[in-house]
Coordinates of C-alpha atoms and ligand atoms in Angstrom, one line a residue:
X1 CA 37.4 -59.9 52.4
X2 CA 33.9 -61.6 53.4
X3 CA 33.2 -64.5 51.4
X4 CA 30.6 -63.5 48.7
X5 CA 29.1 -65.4 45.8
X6 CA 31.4 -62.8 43.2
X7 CA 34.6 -63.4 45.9
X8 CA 33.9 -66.8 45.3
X9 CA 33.8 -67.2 41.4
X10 CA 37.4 -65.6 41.5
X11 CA 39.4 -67.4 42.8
X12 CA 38.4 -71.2 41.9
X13 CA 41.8 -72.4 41.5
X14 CA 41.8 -76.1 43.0
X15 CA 40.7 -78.3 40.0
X16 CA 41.2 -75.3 37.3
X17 CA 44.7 -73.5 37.4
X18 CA 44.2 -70.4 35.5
X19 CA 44.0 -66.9 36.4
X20 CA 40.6 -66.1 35.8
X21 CA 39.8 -62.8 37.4
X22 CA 40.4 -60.8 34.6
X23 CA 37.4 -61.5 32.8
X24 CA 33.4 -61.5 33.7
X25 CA 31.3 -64.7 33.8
X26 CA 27.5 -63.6 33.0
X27 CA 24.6 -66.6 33.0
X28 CA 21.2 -66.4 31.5
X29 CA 18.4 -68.4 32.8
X30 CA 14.5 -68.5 33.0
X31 CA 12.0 -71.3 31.0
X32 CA 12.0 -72.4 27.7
X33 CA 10.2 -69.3 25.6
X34 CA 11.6 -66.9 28.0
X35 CA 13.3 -65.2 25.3
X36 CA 16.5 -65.1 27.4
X37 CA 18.6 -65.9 24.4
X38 CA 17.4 -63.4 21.8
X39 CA 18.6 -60.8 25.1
X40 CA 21.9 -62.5 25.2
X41 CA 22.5 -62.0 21.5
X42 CA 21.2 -58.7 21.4
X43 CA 23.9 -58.3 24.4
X44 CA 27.0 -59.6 22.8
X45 CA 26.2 -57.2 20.5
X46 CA 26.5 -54.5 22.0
X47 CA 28.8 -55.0 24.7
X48 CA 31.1 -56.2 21.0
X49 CA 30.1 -53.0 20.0
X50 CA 31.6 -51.2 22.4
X51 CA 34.9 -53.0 22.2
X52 CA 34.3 -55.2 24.6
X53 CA 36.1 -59.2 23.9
X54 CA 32.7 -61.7 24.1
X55 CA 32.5 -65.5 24.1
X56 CA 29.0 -66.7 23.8
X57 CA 27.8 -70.2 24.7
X58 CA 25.0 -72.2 25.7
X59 CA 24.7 -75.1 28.0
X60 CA 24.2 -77.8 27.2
X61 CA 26.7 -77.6 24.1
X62 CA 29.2 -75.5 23.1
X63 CA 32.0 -78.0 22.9
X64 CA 32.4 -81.1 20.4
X65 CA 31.5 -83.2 23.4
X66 CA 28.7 -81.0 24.6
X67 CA 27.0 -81.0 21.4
X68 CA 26.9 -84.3 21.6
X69 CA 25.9 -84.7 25.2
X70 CA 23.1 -82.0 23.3
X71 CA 22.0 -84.3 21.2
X72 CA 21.3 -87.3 23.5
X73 CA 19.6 -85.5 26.0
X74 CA 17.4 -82.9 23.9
X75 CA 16.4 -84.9 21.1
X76 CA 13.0 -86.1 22.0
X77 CA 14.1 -89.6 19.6
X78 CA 16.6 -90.7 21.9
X79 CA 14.8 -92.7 24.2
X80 CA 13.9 -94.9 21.4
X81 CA 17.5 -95.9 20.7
X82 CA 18.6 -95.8 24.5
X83 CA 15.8 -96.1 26.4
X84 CA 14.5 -93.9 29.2
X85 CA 17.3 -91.6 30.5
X86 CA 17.3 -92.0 34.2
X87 CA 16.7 -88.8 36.1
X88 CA 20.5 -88.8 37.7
X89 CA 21.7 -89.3 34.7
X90 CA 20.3 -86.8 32.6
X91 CA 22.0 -84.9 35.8
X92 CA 25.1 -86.3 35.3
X93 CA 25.0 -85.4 31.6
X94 CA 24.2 -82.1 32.2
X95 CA 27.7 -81.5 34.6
X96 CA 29.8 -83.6 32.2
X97 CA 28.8 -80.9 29.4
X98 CA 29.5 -78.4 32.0
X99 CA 33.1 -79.2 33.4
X100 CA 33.9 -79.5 29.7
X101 CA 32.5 -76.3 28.8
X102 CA 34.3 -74.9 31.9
X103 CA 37.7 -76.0 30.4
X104 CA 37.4 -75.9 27.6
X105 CA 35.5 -72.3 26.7
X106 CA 34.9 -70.5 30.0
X107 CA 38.0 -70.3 32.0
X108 CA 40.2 -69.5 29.1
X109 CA 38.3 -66.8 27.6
X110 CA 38.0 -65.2 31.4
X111 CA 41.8 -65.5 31.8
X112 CA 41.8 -63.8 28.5
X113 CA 39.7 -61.0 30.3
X114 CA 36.9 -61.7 28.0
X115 CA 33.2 -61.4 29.2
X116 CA 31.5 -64.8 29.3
X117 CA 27.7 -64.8 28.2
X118 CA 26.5 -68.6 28.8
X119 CA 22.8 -69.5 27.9
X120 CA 21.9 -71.7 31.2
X121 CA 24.5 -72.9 33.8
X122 CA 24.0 -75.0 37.1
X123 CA 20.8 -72.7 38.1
X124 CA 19.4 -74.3 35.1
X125 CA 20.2 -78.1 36.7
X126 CA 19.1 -76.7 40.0
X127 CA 15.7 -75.5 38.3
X128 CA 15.3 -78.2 35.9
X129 CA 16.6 -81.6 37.4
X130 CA 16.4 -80.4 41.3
X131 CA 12.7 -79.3 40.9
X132 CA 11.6 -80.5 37.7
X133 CA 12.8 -84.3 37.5
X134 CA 12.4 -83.6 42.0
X135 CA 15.8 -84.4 42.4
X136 CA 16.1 -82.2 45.3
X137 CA 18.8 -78.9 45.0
X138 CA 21.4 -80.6 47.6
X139 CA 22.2 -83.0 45.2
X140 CA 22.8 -80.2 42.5
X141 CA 24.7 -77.8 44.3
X142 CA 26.8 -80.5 45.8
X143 CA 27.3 -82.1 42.2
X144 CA 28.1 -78.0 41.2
X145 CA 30.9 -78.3 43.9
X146 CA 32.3 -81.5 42.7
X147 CA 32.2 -81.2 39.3
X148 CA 32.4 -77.5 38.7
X149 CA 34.5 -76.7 41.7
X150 CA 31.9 -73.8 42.6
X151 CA 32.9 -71.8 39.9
X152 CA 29.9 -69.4 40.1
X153 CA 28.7 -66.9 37.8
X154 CA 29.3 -63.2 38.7
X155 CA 26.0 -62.1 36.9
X156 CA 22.9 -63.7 36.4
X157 CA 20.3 -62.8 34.3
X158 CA 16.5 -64.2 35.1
X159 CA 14.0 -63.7 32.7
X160 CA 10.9 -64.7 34.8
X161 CA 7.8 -63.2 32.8
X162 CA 4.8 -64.9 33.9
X163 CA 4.4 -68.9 33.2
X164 CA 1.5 -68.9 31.0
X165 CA 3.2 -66.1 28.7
X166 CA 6.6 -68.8 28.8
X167 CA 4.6 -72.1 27.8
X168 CA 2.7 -70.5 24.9
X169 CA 6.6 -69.0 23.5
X170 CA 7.6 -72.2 24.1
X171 CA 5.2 -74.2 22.2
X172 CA 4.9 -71.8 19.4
X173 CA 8.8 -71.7 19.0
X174 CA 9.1 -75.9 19.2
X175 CA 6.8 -76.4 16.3
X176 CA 8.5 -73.5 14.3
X177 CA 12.0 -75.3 15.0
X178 CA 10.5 -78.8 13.9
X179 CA 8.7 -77.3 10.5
X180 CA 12.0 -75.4 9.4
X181 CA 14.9 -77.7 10.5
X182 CA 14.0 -81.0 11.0
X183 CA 14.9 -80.9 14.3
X184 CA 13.3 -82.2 16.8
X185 CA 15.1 -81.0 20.4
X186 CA 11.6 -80.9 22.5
X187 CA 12.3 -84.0 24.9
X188 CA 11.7 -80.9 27.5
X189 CA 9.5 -79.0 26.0
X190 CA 6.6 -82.8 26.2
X191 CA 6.6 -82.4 29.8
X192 CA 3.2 -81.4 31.5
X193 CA 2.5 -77.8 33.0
X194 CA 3.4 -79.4 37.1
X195 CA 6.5 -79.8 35.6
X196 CA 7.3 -76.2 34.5
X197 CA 5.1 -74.8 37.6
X198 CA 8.4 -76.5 40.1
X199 CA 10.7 -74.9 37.6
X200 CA 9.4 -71.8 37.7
X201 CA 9.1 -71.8 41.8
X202 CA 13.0 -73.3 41.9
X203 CA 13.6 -70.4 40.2
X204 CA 12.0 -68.1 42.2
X205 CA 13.9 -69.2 45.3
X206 CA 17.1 -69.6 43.8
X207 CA 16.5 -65.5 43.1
X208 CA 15.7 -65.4 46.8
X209 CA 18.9 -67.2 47.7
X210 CA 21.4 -65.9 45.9
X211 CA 20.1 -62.1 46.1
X212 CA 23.7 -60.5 45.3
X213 CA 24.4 -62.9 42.0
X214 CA 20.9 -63.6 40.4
X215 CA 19.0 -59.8 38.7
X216 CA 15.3 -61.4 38.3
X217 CA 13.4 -59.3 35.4
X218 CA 9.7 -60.3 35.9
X219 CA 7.6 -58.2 33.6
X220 CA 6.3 -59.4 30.3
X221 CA 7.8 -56.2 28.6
X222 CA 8.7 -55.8 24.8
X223 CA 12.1 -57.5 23.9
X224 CA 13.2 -53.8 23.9
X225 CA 12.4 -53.0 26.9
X226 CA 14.3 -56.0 28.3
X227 CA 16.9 -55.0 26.6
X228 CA 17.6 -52.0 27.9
X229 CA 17.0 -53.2 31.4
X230 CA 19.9 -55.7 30.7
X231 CA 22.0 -53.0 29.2
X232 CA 21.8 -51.2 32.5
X233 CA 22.3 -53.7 35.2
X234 CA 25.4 -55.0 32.8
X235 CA 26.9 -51.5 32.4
X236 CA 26.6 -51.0 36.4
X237 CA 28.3 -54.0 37.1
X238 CA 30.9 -54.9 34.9
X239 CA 34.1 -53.5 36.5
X240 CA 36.5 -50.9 35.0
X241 CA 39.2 -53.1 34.8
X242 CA 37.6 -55.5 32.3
X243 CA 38.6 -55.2 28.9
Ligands
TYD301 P1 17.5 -75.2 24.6 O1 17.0 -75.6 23.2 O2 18.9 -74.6 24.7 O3 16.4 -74.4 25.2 P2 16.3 -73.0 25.7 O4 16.4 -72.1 24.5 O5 15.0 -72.9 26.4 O6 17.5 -72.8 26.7 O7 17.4 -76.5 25.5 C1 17.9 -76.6 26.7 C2 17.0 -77.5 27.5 O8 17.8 -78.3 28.4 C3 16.0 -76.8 28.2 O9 14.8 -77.4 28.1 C4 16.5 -76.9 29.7 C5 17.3 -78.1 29.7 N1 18.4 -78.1 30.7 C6 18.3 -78.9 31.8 O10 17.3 -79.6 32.0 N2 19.3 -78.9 32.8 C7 20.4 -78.1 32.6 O11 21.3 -78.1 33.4 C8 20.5 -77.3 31.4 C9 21.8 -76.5 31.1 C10 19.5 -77.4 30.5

């Protein structure tokens, strides 16, 4: 069989020794605002629905230690108790959260034959640390080797609406989230427009790169609309076989 991206994420058995192939692995990724998880729970919906077994979870977090990996790296307080968080090792954080998440959440439930629907994976580090913090993407992917042991997403889902429509979703949704819970998770959402503009173009070219695993959806359409986009690239892809 030629060695493909979805050949690939089956058969990651060096560091992880399950059986995972029963299952489907689907990512969502884009900017902050993009509205990519409002799609992922309208998703699980429906794909539960139709009788379909779905484990939802978001990166980073997810696990006891990822929410607290969460915590230190989103909470825009944090620096005043640590200090600055150096750019490898907000990396670093991010793949720890990841290889737990991956052992803890996303290879059992795909050896369960369950379909996995994870809010940001490595695409998002790629995006995010690669172009945003300009750690470069060699660094990720190699790190995504390492620590991850490749395991790649069959699906992924990137909602790319245009940047201006993202950073005003964005903003509007941070102050909502600070008014209502207290919460204040926007140590991302402080950085300047240059920083979002290299996100936005990482993404781009990951979606260039990895044309048979990443489904960019670029229009600013109606969260309906979106939705039934999803629905139809999911339905065409999922094999048969899974449960
Ligand atoms: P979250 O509140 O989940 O935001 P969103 O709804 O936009 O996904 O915050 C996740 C933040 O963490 C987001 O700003 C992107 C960032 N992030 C990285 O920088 N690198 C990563 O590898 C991941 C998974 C997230």
């Amino acid at each position: 069989m030629p060695e493909s991206p979805v050949y690939r994420s089956r058969q990651t058995t060096d560091c992880y020794s399950v059986d995972m192939s029963r299952g489907y692995f689907i990512t969502f990724e884009g900017l902050d605002g993009s509205g990519k998880t409002t799609q992922l729970r309208r998703l699980a919906t429906r794909l539960e629905s139709e009788g379909h077994k779905v484990v939802t979870l978001r990166q980073p977090g997810g696990t006891a230690l990822g929410d607290r990996i969460r915590s230190i790296l989103l909470d825009s307080r944090s620096e005043a108790v640590l200090g600055e968080i150096a750019p490898l090792a907000e990396m670093a954080l991010m793949f720890a959260d990841r290889a737990q998440a991956i052992q803890e959440m996303i290879l059992p439930a795909l050896a369960d034959g369950a379909i996995v629907l994870c809010d940001r994976y490595t695409d998002s580090s790629e995006a995010y640390q690669g172009a945003g913090r300009q750690l470069g993407s060699e660094r990720i992917l190699a790190m995504h080797r390492a620590v991850c042991d490749d395991l790649q997403p069959d699906l992924t889902l990137l909602l790319l609406p245009s940047l201006d429509a993202s950073l005003r979703r964005a903003r509007r949704r941070n102050q909502r989230s600070v008014q209502q819970k207290g919460t204040d998770e926007d140590r991302f959402e402080r950085e300047d427009d240059a920083f979002y503009r290299r996100i936005y173009e990482a993404y781009e070219a990951i979606a260039l790169r990895e044309t048979q695993r990443v489904v960019a959806l670029r229009e600013d359409a109606s969260i309906d609309q979106i939705e039934r986009q999803i629905r139809e690239i999911v339905s065409l892809r999922i094999p048969a076989s899974v449960i």
